[in-house]
Short mmCIF file of C-alpha atoms in Angstrom, two decimals:
data_model
loop_
_atom_site.label_atom_id
_atom_site.label_comp_id
_atom_site.label_asym_id
_atom_site.label_seq_id
_atom_site.Cartn_x
_atom_site.Cartn_y
_atom_site.Cartn_z
CA ARG X 1 87.58 105.39 104.09
CA THR X 2 89.86 106.43 106.93
CA SER X 3 92.10 109.47 107.27
CA ASN X 4 95.24 107.35 107.63
CA LEU X 5 97.00 104.87 105.36
CA TYR X 6 97.09 102.03 107.86
CA GLY X 7 96.67 98.46 106.67
CA TYR X 8 93.07 97.23 107.02
CA ALA X 9 91.14 94.12 106.08
CA MET X 10 87.50 93.12 106.39
CA VAL X 11 85.44 89.99 105.85
CA GLY X 12 82.83 89.82 103.09
CA THR X 13 79.90 87.41 103.03
CA VAL X 14 78.28 86.50 99.70
CA SER X 15 74.56 85.80 99.57
CA GLY X 16 73.16 85.21 96.10
CA THR X 17 74.31 88.16 94.02
CA SER X 18 75.00 90.40 97.02
CA ILE X 19 77.90 90.82 99.42
CA SER X 20 77.95 92.31 102.90
CA PHE X 21 80.96 93.23 105.01
CA GLY X 22 81.92 93.09 108.68
CA PHE X 23 83.96 95.73 110.47
CA SER X 24 87.43 96.56 109.18
CA ALA X 25 90.34 95.55 111.40
CA ILE X 26 93.86 97.01 111.34
CA PHE X 27 96.73 94.63 110.56
CA ASN X 28 99.40 97.35 110.54
CA SER X 29 99.15 100.63 112.48
CA ALA X 30 101.36 102.47 110.00
CA THR X 31 101.27 103.45 106.35
CA SER X 32 100.99 100.24 104.31
CA TYR X 33 101.55 100.00 100.56
CA ASN X 34 101.44 97.34 97.81
CA ILE X 35 99.17 95.02 99.79
CA GLU X 36 98.74 91.49 98.44
CA ALA X 37 97.00 88.48 99.98
CA THR X 38 96.39 84.77 99.44
CA PHE X 39 94.46 81.99 101.17
CA ASP X 40 96.41 79.12 102.72
CA SER X 41 93.98 76.20 102.43
CA ASN X 42 96.23 73.96 104.54
CA SER X 43 96.04 76.15 107.64
CA ASN X 44 92.76 77.88 106.71
CA LYS X 45 94.46 81.24 107.14
CA VAL X 46 94.92 84.31 105.00
CA VAL X 47 98.45 85.57 104.40
CA ILE X 48 98.89 89.30 103.80
CA VAL X 49 102.15 90.80 102.52
CA PHE X 50 102.90 94.49 102.10
CA ARG X 51 105.46 97.28 102.14
CA ASN X 52 105.57 98.66 105.66
CA ALA X 53 106.33 102.39 105.55
CA GLY X 54 106.23 102.35 109.35
CA ASN X 55 109.34 100.16 109.35
CA SER X 56 111.68 101.51 106.64
CA ASN X 57 109.48 100.11 103.82
CA TYR X 58 110.55 96.58 104.73
CA GLY X 59 108.73 93.67 103.13
CA THR X 60 106.38 92.33 105.79
CA GLY X 61 103.87 89.52 106.18
CA VAL X 62 101.10 88.71 108.64
CA VAL X 63 98.68 85.81 109.15
CA ALA X 64 94.97 86.57 109.39
CA THR X 65 92.29 84.36 110.95
CA VAL X 66 88.62 84.69 109.99
CA SER X 67 85.91 83.96 112.53
CA GLY X 68 82.36 84.70 111.45
CA THR X 69 82.45 88.22 110.03
CA SER X 70 85.54 89.22 112.02
CA ILE X 71 89.24 88.96 111.27
CA SER X 72 92.24 88.90 113.65
CA TYR X 73 95.99 88.79 113.13
CA GLY X 74 99.19 87.26 114.37
CA SER X 75 102.47 89.14 114.74
CA LEU X 76 104.14 90.94 111.84
CA ALA X 77 107.07 89.11 110.25
CA VAL X 78 109.70 90.80 108.04
CA PHE X 79 110.59 88.86 104.90
CA ASN X 80 113.11 91.38 103.53
CA SER X 81 114.97 94.04 105.54
CA ALA X 82 115.07 96.57 102.71
CA LEU X 83 112.57 98.49 100.60
CA SER X 84 110.37 95.76 99.14
CA VAL X 85 107.45 96.11 96.74
CA PRO X 86 105.27 92.97 96.60
CA LEU X 87 104.15 92.00 93.10
CA GLY X 88 101.90 89.20 94.27
CA CYS X 89 101.41 86.36 96.73
CA VAL X 90 100.09 82.84 95.99
CA PHE X 91 99.55 79.54 97.82
CA ASP X 92 101.34 76.42 96.59
CA SER X 93 98.92 73.62 97.55
CA SER X 94 101.39 70.85 96.63
CA ASN X 95 103.93 72.04 99.20
CA ASN X 96 101.59 73.94 101.56
CA LYS X 97 103.68 77.09 101.21
CA THR X 98 103.04 80.68 100.21
CA ILE X 99 105.26 82.35 97.64
CA THR X 100 105.68 86.11 97.51
CA ALA X 101 107.19 87.83 94.48
CA TYR X 102 108.62 91.32 94.99
CA TYR X 103 111.30 93.65 93.81
CA ASP X 104 114.10 94.25 96.24
CA GLY X 105 115.18 97.86 96.73
CA GLY X 106 118.13 96.60 98.75
CA ASN X 107 119.41 94.68 95.72
CA SER X 108 119.07 96.99 92.71
CA ASP X 109 115.29 96.33 92.46
CA TYR X 110 115.95 92.78 91.28
CA GLY X 111 112.93 90.53 90.88
CA THR X 112 112.90 88.22 93.89
CA ALA X 113 110.71 85.56 95.45
CA ILE X 114 110.52 84.00 98.89
CA VAL X 115 108.72 81.02 100.43
CA GLY X 116 106.60 81.40 103.55
CA THR X 117 105.39 78.74 106.00
CA VAL X 118 102.34 79.28 108.19
CA SER X 119 102.28 77.76 111.68
CA GLY X 120 99.32 78.68 113.86
CA THR X 121 98.97 82.45 113.59
CA SER X 122 102.60 83.04 112.57
CA ILE X 123 104.53 82.92 109.31
CA SER X 124 108.24 82.31 108.77
CA PHE X 125 110.19 82.82 105.59
CA GLY X 126 112.98 80.91 103.89
CA THR X 127 115.88 82.26 101.86
CA ALA X 128 115.03 84.69 99.06
CA SER X 129 115.83 83.75 95.44
CA VAL X 130 116.34 86.16 92.55
CA PHE X 131 114.28 85.34 89.46
CA LYS X 132 115.50 88.33 87.43
CA SER X 133 118.87 90.05 87.89
CA ASP X 134 117.51 93.33 86.60
CA ALA X 135 115.31 96.12 87.89
CA THR X 136 111.78 94.69 87.86
CA SER X 137 108.61 96.75 88.10
CA ALA X 138 105.13 95.49 87.20
CA GLY X 139 104.45 91.82 87.86
CA ASN X 140 102.19 89.15 89.31
CA ILE X 141 102.25 85.48 90.36
CA ALA X 142 100.04 82.39 89.91
CA PHE X 143 100.12 78.71 90.87
CA ASP X 144 99.60 75.94 88.31
CA SER X 145 97.98 73.12 90.31
CA LEU X 146 98.43 70.54 87.50
CA GLU X 147 102.19 71.01 87.17
CA ASN X 148 102.61 72.10 90.82
CA LYS X 149 104.65 75.08 89.70
CA THR X 150 104.56 78.82 90.30
CA VAL X 151 104.58 81.27 87.39
CA ILE X 152 105.78 84.86 87.75
CA ALA X 153 105.05 87.31 84.94
CA TYR X 154 106.91 90.62 85.08
CA GLN X 155 108.48 93.56 83.29
CA PRO X 156 112.27 93.88 83.60
CA ASN X 157 114.13 97.12 82.87
CA SER X 158 113.06 97.10 79.21
CA ASN X 159 109.93 97.19 77.08
CA THR X 160 109.20 93.49 77.39
CA VAL X 161 106.88 91.19 79.32
CA ASN X 162 108.61 88.04 80.56
CA ALA X 163 107.72 85.02 82.67
CA VAL X 164 109.51 82.34 84.63
CA VAL X 165 108.52 79.05 86.28
CA GLY X 166 109.33 78.52 89.95
CA THR X 167 109.72 75.20 91.77
CA VAL X 168 109.41 75.02 95.54
CA SER X 169 111.56 72.63 97.54
CA GLY X 170 111.29 72.89 101.30
CA THR X 171 111.56 76.59 102.12
CA SER X 172 113.39 77.51 98.90
CA ILE X 173 112.33 78.25 95.34
CA SER X 174 114.32 77.86 92.12
CA PHE X 175 113.58 79.04 88.60
CA GLY X 176 113.73 77.73 85.07
CA THR X 177 114.55 79.54 81.84
CA GLU X 178 113.01 82.97 81.29
CA ALA X 179 110.31 83.19 78.61
CA ASN X 180 109.53 86.31 76.61
CA ILE X 181 105.81 87.01 76.12
CA GLY X 182 106.33 90.04 73.88
CA SER X 183 107.69 93.55 73.43
CA TYR X 184 105.33 95.71 75.45
CA ASP X 185 105.58 98.44 78.10
CA PRO X 186 102.97 97.64 80.77
CA ASN X 187 102.22 99.35 84.05
CA ARG X 188 99.89 96.51 85.07
CA ILE X 189 100.42 92.76 84.76
CA SER X 190 98.15 90.04 86.09
CA VAL X 191 98.56 86.28 85.77
CA THR X 192 96.16 83.49 86.70
CA TYR X 193 95.71 79.74 86.26
CA ASP X 194 92.74 78.30 84.38
CA SER X 195 92.15 74.87 85.96
CA SER X 196 89.58 73.86 83.32
CA ALA X 197 92.01 74.37 80.45
CA ASN X 198 95.19 73.71 82.47
CA LYS X 199 96.74 76.89 81.14
CA VAL X 200 98.29 80.03 82.58
CA ILE X 201 96.95 83.34 81.27
CA ALA X 202 98.89 86.58 81.48
CA PHE X 203 97.05 89.91 81.16
CA PHE X 204 98.75 93.27 80.73
CA ASN X 205 98.38 96.69 79.19
CA ASP X 206 100.81 98.47 76.89
CA ASP X 207 101.92 102.09 76.99
CA LEU X 208 103.32 101.72 73.48
CA THR X 209 99.76 101.27 72.14
CA SER X 210 97.84 103.70 74.38
CA TYR X 211 97.46 101.10 77.16
CA THR X 212 95.64 98.58 75.03
CA GLY X 213 94.84 95.44 77.05
CA TYR X 214 96.39 92.13 75.98
CA ALA X 215 96.11 88.49 77.03
CA SER X 216 98.44 85.58 76.34
CA VAL X 217 97.99 81.87 77.09
CA GLY X 218 100.91 79.91 78.46
CA ALA X 219 101.68 76.22 78.99
CA ILE X 220 104.27 74.78 81.36
CA SER X 221 106.60 71.96 80.37
CA GLY X 222 109.00 70.92 83.11
CA THR X 223 110.59 74.11 84.40
CA SER X 224 109.86 76.15 81.26
CA ILE X 225 106.81 77.95 79.92
CA THR X 226 105.83 79.04 76.44
CA PHE X 227 103.18 81.60 75.51
CA ASP X 228 100.96 82.10 72.49
CA SER X 229 101.09 85.44 70.68
CA PRO X 230 99.25 88.04 72.80
CA ILE X 231 95.75 89.02 71.68
CA ALA X 232 94.29 92.48 72.27
CA PHE X 233 91.07 92.34 74.29
CA SER X 234 90.57 96.09 74.67
CA GLY X 235 91.30 98.93 72.28
CA VAL X 236 90.95 101.57 74.99
CA GLN X 237 93.07 102.43 78.00
CA THR X 238 93.09 99.60 80.56
#
């Protein structure tokens, strides 16, 4: 632990049931919040996105290169010149792009996503697209490698958990019809893709039921997604 809030990353090496770490390396010499990362398997790079308090809380990305147990970085790239809180970042292997979901403080906290392209040690971003014209707080993003679609699960400005399917074309992303997962009030949402079952699973907790943990299974059809009724997996605060 350091005495500052700079952005750091380090490389971990797994051996059997153990993991060891190299030295931490700074990717942003300023206070860094809401850090998310994904691995770009096309370029063999890691993409990190975060809220850069050292630059007006702008949404910012950087490309990381791993060598042995060390990590180095390219130049910082701004993806949104306003207060931006990343909700998640994922790699679209069908288009070789990264997609970052965030809420945009420069646009009424609307839920927004943007496509990034890695070239060498740099990343460039396309035009941002709004997926929810409402203040959006908790959320997360996953990539369905069977349908080649991105799924964003999120909470708008109400006690609901919703999701939407994103389709990447070039450096842009468009969205299908919003799906409602249920009437809950989460402060944490996570979404992942199960490649063995070819399903998307959303996890969240619920303040309305003492932060009980729930999971819901979703299936994509075209540009839409439907979810089964959420099932509680924890009766205690999660």
